mmCIF file of C-alpha atoms in Angstrom:
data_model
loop_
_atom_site.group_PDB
_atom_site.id
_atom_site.type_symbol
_atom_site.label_atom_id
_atom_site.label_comp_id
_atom_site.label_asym_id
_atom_site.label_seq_id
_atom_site.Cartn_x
_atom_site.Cartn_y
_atom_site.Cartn_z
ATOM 1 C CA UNK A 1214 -16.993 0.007 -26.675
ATOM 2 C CA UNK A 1215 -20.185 1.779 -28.265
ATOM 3 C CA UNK A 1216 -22.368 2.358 -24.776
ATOM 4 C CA UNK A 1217 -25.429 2.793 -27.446
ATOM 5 C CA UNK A 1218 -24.904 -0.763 -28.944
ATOM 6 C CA UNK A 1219 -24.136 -2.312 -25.580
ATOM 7 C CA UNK A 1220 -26.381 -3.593 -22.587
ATOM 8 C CA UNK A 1221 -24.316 -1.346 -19.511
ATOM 9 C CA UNK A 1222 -22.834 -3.794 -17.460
ATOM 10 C CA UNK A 1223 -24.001 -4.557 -13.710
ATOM 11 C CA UNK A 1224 -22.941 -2.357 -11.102
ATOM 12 C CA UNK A 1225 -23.130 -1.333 -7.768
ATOM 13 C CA UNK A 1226 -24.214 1.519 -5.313
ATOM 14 C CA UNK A 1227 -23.245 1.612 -1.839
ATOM 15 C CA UNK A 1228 -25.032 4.608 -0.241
ATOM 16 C CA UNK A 1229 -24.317 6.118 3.317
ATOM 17 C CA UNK A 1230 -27.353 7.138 5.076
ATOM 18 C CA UNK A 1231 -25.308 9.835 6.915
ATOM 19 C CA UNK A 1232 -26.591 13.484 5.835
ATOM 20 C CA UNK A 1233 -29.116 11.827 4.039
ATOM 21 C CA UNK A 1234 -30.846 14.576 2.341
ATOM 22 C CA UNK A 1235 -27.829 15.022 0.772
ATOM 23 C CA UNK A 1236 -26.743 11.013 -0.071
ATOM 24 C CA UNK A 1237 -30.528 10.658 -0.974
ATOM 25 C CA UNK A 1238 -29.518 13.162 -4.145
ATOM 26 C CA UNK A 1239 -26.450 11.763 -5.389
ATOM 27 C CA UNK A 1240 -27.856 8.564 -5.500
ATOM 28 C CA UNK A 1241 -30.481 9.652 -7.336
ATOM 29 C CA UNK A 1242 -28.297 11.155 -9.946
ATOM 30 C CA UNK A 1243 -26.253 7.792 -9.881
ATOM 31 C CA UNK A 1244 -29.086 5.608 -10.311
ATOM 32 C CA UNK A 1245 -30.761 7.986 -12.991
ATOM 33 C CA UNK A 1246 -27.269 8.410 -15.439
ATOM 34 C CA UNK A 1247 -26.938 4.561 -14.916
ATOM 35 C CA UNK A 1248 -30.571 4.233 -16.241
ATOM 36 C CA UNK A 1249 -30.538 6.820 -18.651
ATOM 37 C CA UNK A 1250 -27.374 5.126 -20.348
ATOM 38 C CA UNK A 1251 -28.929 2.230 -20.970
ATOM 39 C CA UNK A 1252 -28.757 0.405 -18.036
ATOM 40 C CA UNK A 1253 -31.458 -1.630 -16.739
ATOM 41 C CA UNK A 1254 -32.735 -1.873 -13.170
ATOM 42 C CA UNK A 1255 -32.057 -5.438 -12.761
ATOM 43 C CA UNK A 1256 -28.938 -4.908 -13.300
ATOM 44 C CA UNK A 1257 -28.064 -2.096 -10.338
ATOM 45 C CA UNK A 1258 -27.416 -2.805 -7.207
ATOM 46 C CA UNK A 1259 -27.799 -0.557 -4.395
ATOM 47 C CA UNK A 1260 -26.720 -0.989 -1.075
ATOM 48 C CA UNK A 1261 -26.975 1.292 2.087
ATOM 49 C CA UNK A 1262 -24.101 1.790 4.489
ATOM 50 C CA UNK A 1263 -25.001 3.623 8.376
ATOM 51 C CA UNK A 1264 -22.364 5.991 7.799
ATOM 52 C CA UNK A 1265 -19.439 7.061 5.196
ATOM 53 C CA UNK A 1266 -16.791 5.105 7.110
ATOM 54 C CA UNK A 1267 -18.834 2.113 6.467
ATOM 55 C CA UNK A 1268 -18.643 2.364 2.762
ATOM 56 C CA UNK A 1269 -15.271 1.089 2.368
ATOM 57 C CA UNK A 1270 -16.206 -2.465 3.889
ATOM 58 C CA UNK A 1271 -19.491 -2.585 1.679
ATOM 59 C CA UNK A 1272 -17.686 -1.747 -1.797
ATOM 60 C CA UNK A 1273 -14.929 -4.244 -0.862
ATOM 61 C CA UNK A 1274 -17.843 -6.856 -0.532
ATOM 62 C CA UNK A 1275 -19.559 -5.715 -3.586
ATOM 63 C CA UNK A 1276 -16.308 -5.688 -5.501
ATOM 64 C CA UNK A 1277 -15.338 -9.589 -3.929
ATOM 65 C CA UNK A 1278 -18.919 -10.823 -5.086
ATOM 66 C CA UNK A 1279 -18.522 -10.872 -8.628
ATOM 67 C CA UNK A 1280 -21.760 -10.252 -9.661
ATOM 68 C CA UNK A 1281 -20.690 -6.190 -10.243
ATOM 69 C CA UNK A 1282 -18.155 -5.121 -12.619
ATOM 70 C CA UNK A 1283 -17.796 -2.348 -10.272
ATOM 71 C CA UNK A 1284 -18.943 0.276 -7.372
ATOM 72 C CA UNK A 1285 -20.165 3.354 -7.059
ATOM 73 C CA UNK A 1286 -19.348 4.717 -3.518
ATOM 74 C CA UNK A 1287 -21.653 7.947 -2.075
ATOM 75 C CA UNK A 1288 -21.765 9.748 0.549
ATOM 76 C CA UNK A 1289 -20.809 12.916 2.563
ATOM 77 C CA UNK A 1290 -18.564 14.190 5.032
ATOM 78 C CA UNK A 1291 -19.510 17.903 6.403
ATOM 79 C CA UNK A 1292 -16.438 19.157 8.446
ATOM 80 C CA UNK A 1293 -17.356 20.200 12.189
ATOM 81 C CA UNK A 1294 -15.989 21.848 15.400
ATOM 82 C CA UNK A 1295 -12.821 18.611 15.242
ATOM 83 C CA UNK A 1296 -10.900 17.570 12.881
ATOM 84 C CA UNK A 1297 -12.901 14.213 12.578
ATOM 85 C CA UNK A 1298 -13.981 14.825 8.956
ATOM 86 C CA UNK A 1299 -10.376 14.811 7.644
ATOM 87 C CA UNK A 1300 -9.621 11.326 9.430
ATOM 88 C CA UNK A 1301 -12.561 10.223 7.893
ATOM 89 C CA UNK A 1302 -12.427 11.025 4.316
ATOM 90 C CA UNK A 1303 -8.512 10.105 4.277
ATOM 91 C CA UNK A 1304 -9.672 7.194 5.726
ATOM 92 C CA UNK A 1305 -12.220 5.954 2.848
ATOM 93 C CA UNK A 1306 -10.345 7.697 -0.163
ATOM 94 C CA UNK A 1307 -7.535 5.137 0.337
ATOM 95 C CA UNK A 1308 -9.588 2.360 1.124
ATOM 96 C CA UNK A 1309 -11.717 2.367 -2.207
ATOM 97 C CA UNK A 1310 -8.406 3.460 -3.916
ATOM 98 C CA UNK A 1311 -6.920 0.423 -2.537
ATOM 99 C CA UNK A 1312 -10.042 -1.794 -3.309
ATOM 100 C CA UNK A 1313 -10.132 -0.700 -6.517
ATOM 101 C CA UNK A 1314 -6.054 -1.572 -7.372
ATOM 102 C CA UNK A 1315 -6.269 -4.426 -5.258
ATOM 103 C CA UNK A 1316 -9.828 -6.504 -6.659
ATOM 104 C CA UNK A 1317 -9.398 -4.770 -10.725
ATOM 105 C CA UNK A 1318 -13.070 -4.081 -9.807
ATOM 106 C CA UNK A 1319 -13.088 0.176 -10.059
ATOM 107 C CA UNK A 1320 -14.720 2.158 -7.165
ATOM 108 C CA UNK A 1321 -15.892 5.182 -8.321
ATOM 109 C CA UNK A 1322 -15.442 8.154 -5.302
ATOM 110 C CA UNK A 1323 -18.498 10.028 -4.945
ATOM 111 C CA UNK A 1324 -18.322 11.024 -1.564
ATOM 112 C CA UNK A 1325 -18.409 14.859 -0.786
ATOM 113 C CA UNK A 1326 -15.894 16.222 1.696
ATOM 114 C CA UNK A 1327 -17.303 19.998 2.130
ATOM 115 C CA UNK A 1328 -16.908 22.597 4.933
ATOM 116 C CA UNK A 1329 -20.679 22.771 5.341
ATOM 117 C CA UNK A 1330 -24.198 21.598 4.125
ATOM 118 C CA UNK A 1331 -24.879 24.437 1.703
ATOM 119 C CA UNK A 1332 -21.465 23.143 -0.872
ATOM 120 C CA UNK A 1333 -22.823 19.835 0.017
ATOM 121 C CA UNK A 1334 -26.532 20.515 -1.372
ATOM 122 C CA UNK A 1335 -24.825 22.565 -4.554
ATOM 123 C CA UNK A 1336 -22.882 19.518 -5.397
ATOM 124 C CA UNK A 1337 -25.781 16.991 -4.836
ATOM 125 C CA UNK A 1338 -28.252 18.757 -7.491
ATOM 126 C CA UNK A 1339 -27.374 22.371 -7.030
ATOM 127 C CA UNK A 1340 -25.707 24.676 -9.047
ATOM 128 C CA UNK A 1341 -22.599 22.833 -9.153
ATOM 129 C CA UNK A 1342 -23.925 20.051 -10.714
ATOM 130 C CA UNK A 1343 -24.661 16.400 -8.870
ATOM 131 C CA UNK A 1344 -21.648 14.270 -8.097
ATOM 132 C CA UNK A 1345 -23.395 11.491 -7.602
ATOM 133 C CA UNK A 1346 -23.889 11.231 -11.708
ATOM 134 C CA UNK A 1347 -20.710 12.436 -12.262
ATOM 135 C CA UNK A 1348 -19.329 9.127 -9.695
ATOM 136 C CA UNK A 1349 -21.391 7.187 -12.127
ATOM 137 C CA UNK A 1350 -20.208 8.218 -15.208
ATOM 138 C CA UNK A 1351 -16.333 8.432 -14.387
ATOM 139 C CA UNK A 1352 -17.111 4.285 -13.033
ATOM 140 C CA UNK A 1353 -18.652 3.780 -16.880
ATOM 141 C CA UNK A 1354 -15.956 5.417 -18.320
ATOM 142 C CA UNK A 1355 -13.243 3.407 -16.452
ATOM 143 C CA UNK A 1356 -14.861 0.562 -17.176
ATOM 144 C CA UNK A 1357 -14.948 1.534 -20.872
ATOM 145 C CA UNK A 1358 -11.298 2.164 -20.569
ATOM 146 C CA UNK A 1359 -10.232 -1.565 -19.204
ATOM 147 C CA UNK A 1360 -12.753 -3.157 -21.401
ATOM 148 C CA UNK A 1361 -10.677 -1.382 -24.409
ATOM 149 C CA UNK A 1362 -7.449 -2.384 -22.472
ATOM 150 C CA UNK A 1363 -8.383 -5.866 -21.911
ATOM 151 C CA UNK A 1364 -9.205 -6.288 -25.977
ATOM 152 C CA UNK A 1365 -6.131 -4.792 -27.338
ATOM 153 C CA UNK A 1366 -4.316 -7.884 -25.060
ATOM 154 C CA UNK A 1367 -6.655 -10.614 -26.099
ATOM 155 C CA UNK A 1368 -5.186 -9.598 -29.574
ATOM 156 C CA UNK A 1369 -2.128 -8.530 -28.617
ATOM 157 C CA UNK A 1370 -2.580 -4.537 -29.823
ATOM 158 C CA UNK A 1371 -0.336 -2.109 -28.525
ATOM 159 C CA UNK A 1372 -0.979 1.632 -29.201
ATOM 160 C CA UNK A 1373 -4.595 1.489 -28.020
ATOM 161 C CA UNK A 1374 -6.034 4.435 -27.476
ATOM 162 C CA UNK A 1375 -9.548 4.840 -25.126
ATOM 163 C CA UNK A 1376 -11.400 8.500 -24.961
ATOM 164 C CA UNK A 1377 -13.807 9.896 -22.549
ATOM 165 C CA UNK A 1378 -17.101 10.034 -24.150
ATOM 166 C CA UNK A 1379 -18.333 12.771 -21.497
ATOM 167 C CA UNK A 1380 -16.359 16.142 -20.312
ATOM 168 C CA UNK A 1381 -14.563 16.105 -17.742
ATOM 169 C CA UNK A 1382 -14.349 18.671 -14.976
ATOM 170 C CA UNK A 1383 -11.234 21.336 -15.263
ATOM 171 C CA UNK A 1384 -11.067 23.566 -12.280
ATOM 172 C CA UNK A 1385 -8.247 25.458 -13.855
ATOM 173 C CA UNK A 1386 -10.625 26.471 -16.250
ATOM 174 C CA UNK A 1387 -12.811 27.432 -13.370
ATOM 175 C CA UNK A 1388 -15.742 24.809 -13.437
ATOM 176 C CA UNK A 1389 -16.757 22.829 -10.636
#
């Protein structure tokens, strides 16, 4: 599917208000790459959650609505003085994985897990880039992918073949 010829489908945002200096960012660079693709206010929804642990509950109900062909989940975990963060970001990275397998709706994870708030400002708009855009396009992309997958069984196609329109980020190569 041609994202230039194409209205974006609707999607959603569910936001933690947690650290949000930080959530405040990647949601801007969610919202902006959604609108800068060609995707039209009316058709994003954003949501707020009190905290990251909250997201999980919010996507699923996004995800259940129908009215989203998927989610976008941000937010960020800063590690402390316990080991709290760790319980908590194992916690939601299953539960959107499982919400995502479970509903077919995709949840994109963009929720930073970082050892303090300086990685966690580089990675909402610093210098390593904003993951909150990157959350967004990895959800277009997926959708791309099962909106290719879904045509080639309506007419019975195997050997399809879907690629990324965007880079993707290769730590072995040293990026971020």
């Amino acid at each position: 599917m041609s994202r230039a010829t194409t209205q974006l489908p609707p999607v959603a945002i569910v936001v933690s208000r947690y650290n949000a200096t930080i959530t405040n960012a990647l949601l801007e660079g969610a919202r902006s790459t959604y609108l800068g693709g060609g995707g039209s206010a009316d058709r994003l929804g954003v949501i707020e959650a009190p905290g990251a642990f909250e997201l999980p509950v919010l996507a699923n109900a996004l995800a259940q609505s129908g009215m989203y062909r998927g989610v976008v989940a941000l937010g960020c975990v800063i590690k402390g003085e316990t080991r709290h963060d760790e319980f908590i970001a194992g916690a939601i990275a299953h539960a959107i994985a499982d919400i995502s397998i479970r509903t077919g709706v995709p949840v994109a994870f963009g929720v930073l897990t970082t050892d303090n708030a300086e990685q966690a400002r580089a990675r909402a708009g610093g210098d390593k880039g904003n993951k909150g855009a990157e959350a967004m396009v990895a959800l277009l992309e997926t959708l791309d992918a099962l909106k290719d997958i879904g045509d080639a069984a309506d007419t019975r196609t195997p050997g399809i073949a879907c690629r990324l329109k965007s880079p993707v980020s290769d730590k072995s190569r040293g990026s971020a």
